[in-house]
PDB file of C-alpha atoms in Angstrom:
ATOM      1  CA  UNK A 288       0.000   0.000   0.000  1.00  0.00           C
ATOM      2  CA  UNK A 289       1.003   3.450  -0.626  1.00  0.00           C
ATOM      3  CA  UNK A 290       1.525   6.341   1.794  1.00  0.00           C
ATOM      4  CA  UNK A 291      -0.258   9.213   1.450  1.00  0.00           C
ATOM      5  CA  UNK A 292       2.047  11.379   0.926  1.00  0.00           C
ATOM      6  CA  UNK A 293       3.978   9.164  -1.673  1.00  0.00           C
ATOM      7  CA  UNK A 294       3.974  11.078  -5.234  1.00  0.00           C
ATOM      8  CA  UNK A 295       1.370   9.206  -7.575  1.00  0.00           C
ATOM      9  CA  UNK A 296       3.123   7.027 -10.084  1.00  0.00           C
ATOM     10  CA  UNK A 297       3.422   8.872 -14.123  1.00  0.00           C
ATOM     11  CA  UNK A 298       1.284   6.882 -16.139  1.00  0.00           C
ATOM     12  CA  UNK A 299       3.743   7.725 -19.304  1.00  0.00           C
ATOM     13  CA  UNK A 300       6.114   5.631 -17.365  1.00  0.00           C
ATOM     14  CA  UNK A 301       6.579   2.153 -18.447  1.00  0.00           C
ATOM     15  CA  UNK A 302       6.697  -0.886 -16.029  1.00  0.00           C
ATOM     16  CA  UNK A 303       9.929  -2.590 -15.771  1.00  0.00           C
ATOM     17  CA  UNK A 304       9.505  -6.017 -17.753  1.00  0.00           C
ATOM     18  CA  UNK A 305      10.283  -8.740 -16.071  1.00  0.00           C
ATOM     19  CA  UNK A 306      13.414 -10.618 -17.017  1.00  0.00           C
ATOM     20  CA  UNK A 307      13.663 -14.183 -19.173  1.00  0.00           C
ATOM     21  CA  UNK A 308      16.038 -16.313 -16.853  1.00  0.00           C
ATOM     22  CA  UNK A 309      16.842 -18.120 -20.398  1.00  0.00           C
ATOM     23  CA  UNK A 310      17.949 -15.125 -22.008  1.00  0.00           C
ATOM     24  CA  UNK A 311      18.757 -12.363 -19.496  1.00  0.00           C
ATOM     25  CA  UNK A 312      16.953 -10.369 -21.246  1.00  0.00           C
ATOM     26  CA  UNK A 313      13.213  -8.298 -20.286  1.00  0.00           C
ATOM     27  CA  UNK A 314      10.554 -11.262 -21.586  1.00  0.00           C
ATOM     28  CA  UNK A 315       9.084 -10.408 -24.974  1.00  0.00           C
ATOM     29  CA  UNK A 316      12.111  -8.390 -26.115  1.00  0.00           C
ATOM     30  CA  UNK A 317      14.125 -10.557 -29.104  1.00  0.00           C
ATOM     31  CA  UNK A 318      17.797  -9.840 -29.594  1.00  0.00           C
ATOM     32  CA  UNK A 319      18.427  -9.198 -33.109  1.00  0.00           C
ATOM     33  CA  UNK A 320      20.845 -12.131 -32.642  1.00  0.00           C
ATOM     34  CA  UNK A 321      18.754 -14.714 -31.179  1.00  0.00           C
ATOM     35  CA  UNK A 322      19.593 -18.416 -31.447  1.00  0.00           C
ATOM     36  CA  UNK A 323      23.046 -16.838 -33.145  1.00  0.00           C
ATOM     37  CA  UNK A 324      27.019 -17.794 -32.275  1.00  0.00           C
ATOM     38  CA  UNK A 325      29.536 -14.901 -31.220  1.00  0.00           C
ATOM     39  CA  UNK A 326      30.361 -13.578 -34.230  1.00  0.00           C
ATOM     40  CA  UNK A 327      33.931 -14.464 -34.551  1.00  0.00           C
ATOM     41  CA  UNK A 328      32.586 -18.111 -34.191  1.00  0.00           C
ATOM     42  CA  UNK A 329      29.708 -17.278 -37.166  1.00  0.00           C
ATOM     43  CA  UNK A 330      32.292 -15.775 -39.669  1.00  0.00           C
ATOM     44  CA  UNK A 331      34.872 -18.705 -39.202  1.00  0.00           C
ATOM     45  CA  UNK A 332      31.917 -21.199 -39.769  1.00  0.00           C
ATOM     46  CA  UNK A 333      30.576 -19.254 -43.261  1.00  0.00           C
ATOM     47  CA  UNK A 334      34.314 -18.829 -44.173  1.00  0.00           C
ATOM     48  CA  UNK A 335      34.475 -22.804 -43.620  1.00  0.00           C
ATOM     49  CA  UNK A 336      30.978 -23.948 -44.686  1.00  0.00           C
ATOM     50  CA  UNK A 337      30.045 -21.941 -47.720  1.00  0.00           C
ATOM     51  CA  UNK A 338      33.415 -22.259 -50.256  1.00  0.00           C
ATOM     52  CA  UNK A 339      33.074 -26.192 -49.424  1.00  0.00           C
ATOM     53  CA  UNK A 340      29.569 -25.815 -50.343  1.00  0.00           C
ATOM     54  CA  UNK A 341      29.540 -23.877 -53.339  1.00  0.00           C
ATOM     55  CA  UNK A 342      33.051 -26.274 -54.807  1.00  0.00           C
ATOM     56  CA  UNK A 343      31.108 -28.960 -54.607  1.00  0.00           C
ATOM     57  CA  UNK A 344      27.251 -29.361 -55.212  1.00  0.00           C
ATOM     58  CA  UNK A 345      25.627 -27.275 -57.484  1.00  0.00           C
ATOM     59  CA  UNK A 346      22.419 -25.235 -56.087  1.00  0.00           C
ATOM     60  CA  UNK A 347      18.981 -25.451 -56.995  1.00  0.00           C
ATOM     61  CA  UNK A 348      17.080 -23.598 -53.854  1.00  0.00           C
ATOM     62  CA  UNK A 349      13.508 -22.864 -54.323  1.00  0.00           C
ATOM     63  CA  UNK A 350      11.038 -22.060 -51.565  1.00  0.00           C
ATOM     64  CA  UNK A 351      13.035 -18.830 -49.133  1.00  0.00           C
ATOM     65  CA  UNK A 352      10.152 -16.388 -49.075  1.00  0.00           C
ATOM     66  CA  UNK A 353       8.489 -19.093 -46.555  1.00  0.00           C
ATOM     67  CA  UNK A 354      11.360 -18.931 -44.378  1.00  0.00           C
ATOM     68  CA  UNK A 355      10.625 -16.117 -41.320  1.00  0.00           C
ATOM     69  CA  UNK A 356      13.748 -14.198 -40.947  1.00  0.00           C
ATOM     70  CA  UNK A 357      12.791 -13.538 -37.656  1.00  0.00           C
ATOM     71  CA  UNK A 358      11.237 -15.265 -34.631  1.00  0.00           C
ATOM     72  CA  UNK A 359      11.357 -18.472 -33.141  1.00  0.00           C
ATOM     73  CA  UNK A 360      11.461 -21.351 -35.744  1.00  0.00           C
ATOM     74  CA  UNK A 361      11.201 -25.144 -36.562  1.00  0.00           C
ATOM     75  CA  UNK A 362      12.545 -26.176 -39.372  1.00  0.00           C
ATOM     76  CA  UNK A 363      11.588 -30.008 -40.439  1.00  0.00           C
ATOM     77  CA  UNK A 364      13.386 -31.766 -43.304  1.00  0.00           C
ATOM     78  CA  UNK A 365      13.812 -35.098 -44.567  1.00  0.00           C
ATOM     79  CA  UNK A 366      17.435 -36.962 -43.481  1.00  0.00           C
ATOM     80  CA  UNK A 367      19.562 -38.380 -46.845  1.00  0.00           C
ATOM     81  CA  UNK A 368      23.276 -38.337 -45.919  1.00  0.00           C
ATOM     82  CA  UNK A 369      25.715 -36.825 -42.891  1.00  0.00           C
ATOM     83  CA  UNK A 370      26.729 -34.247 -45.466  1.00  0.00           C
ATOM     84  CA  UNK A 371      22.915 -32.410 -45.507  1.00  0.00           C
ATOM     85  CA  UNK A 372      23.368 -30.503 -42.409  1.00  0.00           C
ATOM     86  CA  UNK A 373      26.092 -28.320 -43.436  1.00  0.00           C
ATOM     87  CA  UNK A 374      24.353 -28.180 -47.132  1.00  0.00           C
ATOM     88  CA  UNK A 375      20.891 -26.972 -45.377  1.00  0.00           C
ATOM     89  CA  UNK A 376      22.326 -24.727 -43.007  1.00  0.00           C
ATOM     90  CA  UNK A 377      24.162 -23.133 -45.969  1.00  0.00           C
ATOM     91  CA  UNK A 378      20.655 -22.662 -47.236  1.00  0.00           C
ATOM     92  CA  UNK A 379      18.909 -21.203 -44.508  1.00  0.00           C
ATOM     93  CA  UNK A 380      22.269 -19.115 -43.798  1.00  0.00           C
ATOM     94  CA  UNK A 381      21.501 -17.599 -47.090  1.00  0.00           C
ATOM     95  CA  UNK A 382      17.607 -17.346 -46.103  1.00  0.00           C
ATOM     96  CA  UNK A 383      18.607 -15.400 -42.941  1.00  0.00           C
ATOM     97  CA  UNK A 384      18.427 -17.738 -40.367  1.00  0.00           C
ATOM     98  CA  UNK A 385      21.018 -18.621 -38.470  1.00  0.00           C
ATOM     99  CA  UNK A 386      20.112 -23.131 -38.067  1.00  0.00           C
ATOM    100  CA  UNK A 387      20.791 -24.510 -34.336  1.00  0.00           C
ATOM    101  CA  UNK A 388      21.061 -27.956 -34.707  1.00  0.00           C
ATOM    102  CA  UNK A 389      20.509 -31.260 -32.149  1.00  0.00           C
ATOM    103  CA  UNK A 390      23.624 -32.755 -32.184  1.00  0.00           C
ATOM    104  CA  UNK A 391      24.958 -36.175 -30.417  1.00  0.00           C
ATOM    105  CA  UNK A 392      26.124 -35.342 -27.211  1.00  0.00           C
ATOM    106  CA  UNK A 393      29.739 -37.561 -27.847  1.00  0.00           C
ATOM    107  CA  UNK A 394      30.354 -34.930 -30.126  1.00  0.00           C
ATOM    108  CA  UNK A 395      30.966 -32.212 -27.602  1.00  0.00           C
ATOM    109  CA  UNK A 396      33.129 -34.121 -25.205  1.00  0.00           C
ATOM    110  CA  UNK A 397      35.492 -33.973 -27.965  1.00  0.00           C
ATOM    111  CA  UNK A 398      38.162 -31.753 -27.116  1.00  0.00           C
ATOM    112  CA  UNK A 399      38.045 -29.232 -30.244  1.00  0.00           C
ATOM    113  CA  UNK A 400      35.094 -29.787 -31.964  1.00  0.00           C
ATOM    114  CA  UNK A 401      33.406 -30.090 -28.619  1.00  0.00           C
ATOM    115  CA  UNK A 402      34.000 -26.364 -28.577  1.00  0.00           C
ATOM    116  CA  UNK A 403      33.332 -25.450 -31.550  1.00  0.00           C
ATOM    117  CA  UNK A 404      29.377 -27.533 -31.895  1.00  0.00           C
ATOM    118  CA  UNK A 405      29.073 -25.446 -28.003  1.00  0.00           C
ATOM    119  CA  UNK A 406      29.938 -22.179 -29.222  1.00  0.00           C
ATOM    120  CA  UNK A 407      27.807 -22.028 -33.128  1.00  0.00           C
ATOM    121  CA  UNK A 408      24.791 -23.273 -30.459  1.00  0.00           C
ATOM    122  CA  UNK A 409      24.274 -26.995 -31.236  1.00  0.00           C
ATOM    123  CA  UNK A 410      22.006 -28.588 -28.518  1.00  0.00           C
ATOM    124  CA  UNK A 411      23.172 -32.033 -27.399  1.00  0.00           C
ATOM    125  CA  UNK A 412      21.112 -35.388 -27.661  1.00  0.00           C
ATOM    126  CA  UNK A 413      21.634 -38.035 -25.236  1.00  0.00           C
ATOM    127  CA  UNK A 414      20.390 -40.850 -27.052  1.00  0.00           C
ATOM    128  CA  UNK A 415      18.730 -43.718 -25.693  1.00  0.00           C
ATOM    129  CA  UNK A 416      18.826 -42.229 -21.996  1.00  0.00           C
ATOM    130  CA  UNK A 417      16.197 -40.348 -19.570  1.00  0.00           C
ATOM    131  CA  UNK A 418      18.445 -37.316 -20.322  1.00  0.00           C
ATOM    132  CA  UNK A 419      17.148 -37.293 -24.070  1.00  0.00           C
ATOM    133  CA  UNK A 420      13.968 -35.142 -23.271  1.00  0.00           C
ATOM    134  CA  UNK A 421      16.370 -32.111 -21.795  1.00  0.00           C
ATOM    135  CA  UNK A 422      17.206 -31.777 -25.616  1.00  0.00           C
ATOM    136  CA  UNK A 423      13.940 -30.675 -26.007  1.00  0.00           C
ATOM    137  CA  UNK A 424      13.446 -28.502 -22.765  1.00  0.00           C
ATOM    138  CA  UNK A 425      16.692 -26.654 -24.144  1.00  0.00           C
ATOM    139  CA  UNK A 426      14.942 -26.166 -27.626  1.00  0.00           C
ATOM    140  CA  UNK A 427      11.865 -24.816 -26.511  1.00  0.00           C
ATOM    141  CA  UNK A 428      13.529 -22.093 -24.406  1.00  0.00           C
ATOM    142  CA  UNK A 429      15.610 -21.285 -27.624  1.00  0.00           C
ATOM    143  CA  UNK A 430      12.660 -21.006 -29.234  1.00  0.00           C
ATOM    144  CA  UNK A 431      10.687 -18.454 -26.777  1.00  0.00           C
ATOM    145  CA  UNK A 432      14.148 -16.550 -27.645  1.00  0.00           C
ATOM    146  CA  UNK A 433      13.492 -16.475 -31.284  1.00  0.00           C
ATOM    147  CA  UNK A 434      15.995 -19.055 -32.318  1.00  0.00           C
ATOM    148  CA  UNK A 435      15.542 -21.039 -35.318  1.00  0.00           C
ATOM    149  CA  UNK A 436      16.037 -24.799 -34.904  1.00  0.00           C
ATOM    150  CA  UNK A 437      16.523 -27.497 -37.037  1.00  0.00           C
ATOM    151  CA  UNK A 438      15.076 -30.802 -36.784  1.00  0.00           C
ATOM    152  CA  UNK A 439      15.015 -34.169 -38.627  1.00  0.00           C
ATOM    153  CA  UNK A 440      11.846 -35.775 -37.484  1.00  0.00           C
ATOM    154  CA  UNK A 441      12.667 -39.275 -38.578  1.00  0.00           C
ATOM    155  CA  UNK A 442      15.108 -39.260 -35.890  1.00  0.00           C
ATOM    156  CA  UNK A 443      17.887 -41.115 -38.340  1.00  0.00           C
ATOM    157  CA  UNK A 444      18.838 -41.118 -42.162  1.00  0.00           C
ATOM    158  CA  UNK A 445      15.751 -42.319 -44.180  1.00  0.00           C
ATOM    159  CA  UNK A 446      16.510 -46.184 -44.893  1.00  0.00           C
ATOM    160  CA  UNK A 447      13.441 -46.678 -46.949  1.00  0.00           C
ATOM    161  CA  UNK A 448      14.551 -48.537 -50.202  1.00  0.00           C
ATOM    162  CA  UNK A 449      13.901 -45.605 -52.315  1.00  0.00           C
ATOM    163  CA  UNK A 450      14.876 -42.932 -49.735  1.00  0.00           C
ATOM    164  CA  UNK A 451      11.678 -41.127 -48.835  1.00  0.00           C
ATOM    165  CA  UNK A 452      10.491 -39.406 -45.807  1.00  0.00           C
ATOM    166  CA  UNK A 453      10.024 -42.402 -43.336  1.00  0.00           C
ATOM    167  CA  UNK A 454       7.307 -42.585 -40.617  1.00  0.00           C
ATOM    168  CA  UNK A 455       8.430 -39.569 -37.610  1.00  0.00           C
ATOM    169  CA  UNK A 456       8.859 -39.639 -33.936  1.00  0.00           C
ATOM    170  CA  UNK A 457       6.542 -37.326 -32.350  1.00  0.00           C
ATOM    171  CA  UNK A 458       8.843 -34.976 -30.535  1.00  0.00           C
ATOM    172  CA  UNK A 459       8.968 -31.988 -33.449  1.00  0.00           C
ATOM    173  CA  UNK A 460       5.276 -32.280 -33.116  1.00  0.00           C
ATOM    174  CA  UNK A 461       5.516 -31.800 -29.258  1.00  0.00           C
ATOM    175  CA  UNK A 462       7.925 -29.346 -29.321  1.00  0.00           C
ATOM    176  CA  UNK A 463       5.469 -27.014 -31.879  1.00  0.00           C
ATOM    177  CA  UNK A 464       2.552 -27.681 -30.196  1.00  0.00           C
ATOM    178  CA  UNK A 465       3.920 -26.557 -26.930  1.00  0.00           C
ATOM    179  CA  UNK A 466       5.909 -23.217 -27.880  1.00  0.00           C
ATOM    180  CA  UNK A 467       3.408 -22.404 -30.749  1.00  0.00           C
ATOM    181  CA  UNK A 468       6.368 -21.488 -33.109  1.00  0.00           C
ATOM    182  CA  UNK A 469       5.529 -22.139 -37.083  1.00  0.00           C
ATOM    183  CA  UNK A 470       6.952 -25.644 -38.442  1.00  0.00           C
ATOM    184  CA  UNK A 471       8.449 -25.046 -41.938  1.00  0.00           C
ATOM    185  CA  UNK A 472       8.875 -28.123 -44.113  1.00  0.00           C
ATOM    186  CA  UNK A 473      11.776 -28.733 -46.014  1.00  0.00           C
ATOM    187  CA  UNK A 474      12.650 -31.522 -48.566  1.00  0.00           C
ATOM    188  CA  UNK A 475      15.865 -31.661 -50.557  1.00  0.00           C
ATOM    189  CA  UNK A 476      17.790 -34.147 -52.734  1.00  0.00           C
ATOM    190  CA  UNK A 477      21.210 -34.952 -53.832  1.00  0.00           C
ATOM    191  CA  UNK A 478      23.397 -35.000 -51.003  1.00  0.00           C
ATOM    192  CA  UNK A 479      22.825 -38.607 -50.438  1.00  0.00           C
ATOM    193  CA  UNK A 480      24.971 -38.546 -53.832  1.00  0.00           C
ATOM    194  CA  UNK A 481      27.660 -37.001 -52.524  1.00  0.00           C
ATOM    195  CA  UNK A 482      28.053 -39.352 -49.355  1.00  0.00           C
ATOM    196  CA  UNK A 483      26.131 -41.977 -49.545  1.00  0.00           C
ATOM    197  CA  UNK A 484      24.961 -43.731 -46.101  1.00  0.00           C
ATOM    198  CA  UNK A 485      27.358 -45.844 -44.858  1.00  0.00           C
ATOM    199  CA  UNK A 486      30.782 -44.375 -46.525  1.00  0.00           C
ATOM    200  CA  UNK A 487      33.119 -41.717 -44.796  1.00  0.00           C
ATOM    201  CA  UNK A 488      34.423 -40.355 -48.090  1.00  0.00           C
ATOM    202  CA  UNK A 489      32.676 -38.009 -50.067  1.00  0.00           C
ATOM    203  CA  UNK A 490      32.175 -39.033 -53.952  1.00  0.00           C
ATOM    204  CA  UNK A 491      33.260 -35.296 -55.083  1.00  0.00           C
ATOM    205  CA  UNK A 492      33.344 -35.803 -58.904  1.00  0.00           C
ATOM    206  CA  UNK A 493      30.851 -35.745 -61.166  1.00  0.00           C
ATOM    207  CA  UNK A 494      29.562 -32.993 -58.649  1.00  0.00           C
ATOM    208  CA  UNK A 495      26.147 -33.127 -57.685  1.00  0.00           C
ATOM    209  CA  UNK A 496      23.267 -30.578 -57.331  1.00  0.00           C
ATOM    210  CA  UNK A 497      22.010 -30.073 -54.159  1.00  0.00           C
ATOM    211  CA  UNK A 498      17.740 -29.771 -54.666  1.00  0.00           C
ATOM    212  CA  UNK A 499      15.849 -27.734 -51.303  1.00  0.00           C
ATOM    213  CA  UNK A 500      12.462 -26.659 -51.438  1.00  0.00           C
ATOM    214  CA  UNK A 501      11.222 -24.595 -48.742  1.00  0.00           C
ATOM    215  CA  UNK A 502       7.160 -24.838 -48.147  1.00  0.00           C
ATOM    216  CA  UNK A 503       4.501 -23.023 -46.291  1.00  0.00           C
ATOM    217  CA  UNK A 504       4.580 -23.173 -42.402  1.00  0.00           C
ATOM    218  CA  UNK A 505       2.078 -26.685 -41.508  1.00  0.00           C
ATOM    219  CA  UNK A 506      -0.917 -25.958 -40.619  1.00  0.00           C
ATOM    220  CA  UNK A 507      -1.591 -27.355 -36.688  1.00  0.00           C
ATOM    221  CA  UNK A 508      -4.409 -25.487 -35.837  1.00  0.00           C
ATOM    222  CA  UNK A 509      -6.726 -28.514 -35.345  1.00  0.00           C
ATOM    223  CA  UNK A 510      -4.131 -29.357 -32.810  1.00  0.00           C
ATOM    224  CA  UNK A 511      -4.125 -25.723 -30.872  1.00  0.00           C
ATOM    225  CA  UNK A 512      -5.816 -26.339 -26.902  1.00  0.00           C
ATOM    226  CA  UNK A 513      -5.795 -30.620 -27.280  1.00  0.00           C
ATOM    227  CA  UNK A 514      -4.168 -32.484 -24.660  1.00  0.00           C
ATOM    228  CA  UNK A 515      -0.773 -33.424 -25.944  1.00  0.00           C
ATOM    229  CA  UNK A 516      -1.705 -37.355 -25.735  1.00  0.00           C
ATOM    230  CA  UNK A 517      -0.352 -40.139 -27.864  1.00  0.00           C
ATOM    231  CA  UNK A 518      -3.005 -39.783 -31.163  1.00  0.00           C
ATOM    232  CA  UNK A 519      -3.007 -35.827 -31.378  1.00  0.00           C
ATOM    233  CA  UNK A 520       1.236 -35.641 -31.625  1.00  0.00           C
ATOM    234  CA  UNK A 521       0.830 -39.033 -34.287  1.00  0.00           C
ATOM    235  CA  UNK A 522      -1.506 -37.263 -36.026  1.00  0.00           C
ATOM    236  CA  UNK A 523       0.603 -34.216 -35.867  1.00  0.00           C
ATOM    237  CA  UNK A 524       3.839 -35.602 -36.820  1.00  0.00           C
ATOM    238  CA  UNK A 525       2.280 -37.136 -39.324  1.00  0.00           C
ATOM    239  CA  UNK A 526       0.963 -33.881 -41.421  1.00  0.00           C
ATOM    240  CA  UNK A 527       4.375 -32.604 -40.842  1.00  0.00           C
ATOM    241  CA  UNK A 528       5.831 -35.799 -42.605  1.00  0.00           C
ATOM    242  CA  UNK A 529       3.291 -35.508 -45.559  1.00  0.00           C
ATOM    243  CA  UNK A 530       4.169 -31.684 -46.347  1.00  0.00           C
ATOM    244  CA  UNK A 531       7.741 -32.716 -46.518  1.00  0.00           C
ATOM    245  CA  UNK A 532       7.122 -36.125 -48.555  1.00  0.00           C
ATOM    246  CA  UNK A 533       5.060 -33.703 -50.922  1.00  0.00           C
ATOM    247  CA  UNK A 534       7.780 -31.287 -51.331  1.00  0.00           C
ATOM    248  CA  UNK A 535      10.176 -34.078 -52.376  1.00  0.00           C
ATOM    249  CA  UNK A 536       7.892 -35.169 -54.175  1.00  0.00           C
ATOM    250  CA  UNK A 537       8.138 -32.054 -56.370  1.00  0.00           C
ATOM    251  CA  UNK A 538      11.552 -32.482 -56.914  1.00  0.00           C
ATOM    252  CA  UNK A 539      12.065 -35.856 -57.690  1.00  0.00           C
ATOM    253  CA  UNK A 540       8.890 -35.493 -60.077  1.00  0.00           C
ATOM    254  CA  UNK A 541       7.544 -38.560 -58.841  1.00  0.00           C
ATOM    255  CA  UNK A 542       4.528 -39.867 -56.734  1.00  0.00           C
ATOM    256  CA  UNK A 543       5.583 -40.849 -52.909  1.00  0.00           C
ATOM    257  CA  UNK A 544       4.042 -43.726 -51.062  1.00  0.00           C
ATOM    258  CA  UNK A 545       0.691 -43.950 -49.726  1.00  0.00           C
ATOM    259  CA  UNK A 546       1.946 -44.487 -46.254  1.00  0.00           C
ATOM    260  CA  UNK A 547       5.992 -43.924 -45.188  1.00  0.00           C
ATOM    261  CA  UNK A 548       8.246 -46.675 -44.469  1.00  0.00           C
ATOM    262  CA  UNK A 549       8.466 -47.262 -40.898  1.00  0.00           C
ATOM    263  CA  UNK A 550      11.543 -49.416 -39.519  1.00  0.00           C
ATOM    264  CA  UNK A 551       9.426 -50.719 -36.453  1.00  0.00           C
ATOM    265  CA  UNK A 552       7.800 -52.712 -39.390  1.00  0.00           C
ATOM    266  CA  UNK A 553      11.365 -53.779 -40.678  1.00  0.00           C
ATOM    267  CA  UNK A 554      11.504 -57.659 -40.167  1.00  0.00           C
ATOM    268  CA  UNK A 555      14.932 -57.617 -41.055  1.00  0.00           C
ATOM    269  CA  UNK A 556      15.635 -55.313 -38.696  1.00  0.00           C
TER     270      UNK A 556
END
């Protein structure tokens, strides 16, 4: 309660926000670098990333107008080869988005390129351990700060015979259902050409082109205010598998499956 003779407060002065313990920052203010490295660590990764890209695949990007160049972000793309992380975050690089990316947590107990997946923002995965849920606690907090995330919802490179999208796990879907960011699905092509599943050197020569298409954000609204049970993130995760499938679709020129290949059903294992 005030005292009486305490001067009334100004009306033309704003309340102090309170502060995002994520961030730092007052909640609902975005820094223009959200979700971004320290810029020393940026410029060594484009000097790195994008000659290597450009020497070997050629480009054929369609679809960056439906990338937001600001706000938090989900990206969702189909998983060919080890080498289409790089290629796609060259992409979106060149979209405006700066791509975090789930990496396996062995990779930053190395002792260099531990530092260097820490510092250009890579989230660790702890696979196959209670700890693998914190991966997505530390995305969605990203997220609220406007970071742009990349995600392969199959979980794994596709191993369907004729490499498209397999069946998803549900935890994209969770994780866009629960911050209410926009999912944008993105298919692409070719870099399973340039390392094929299974090898550890690249096949440079003939060089191959590198196919993305970028669609419009998935429409979840049905979803918005259901409980986040079993059937609603299936159902979910499995629109944002069909927009992708249908954007590969378009680049490969052919017609996908009726339903994706799903390993669980692999009797060969």
């Amino acid at each position: 309660m005030s005292h009486p003779s305490d001067p009334a407060p100004d009306p033309s002065t704003p309340a102090p926000r309170a502060v995002d313990p994520g961030s730092g920052r007052p909640q609902g203010v975005v820094s223009r670098r959200a979700g971004r490295p320290p810029r020393r660590w940026e410029a060594l990764a484009v000097v790195v990333v994008k000659p290597i890209s450009r020497l070997f695949v050629r480009r054929k990007w369609r679809g960056g107008e439906n990338i937001p160049r600001t706000g938090g972000l989900i990206i969702a793309a189909n998983h060919l080869s080890w080498s289409d992380p790089v290629l796609l975050a060259h992409y979106l690089y060149n979209n405006g988005r700066w791509p975090t990316i789930l990496a396996k947590a062995g990779l930053f107990r190395l002792p260099l390129l531990g530092r260097a997946v820490r510092q250009l923002q890579a989230i660790p995965v702890e696979r196959n351990s209670t700890e693998a849920t914190r991966s997505l606690k530390i995305a969605e907090e990203r997220l609220r700060n406007g970071a742009c995330i990349m995600f392969y919802p199959e979980g794994t490179i596709s191993r369907d015979p004729e490499m498209w999208p397999m069946a998803g796990k549900t935890g994209v879907a969770r994780l866009a259902l629960t911050s209410g960011v926009p999912v944008i699905p993105i298919a692409h092509w070719g870099a399973q050409e340039l390392l094929p599943y299974g090898e550890k050197k690249p096949r440079l020569l003939p060089r191959t082109t590198f196919h993305v298409l970028a669609g419009p954000p998935v429409d979840l609204s049905r979803y918005a205010g259901q409980p986040l049970r079993g059937s609603v993130l299936r159902d979910a995760t499995a629109d944002i598998m069909a927009a992708i499938t249908a954007l590969l679709a378009e680049i490969r020129d052919e017609k996908a499956p009726e339903v994706p290949y799903d390993p669980k059903n692999d009797s060969n294992g």
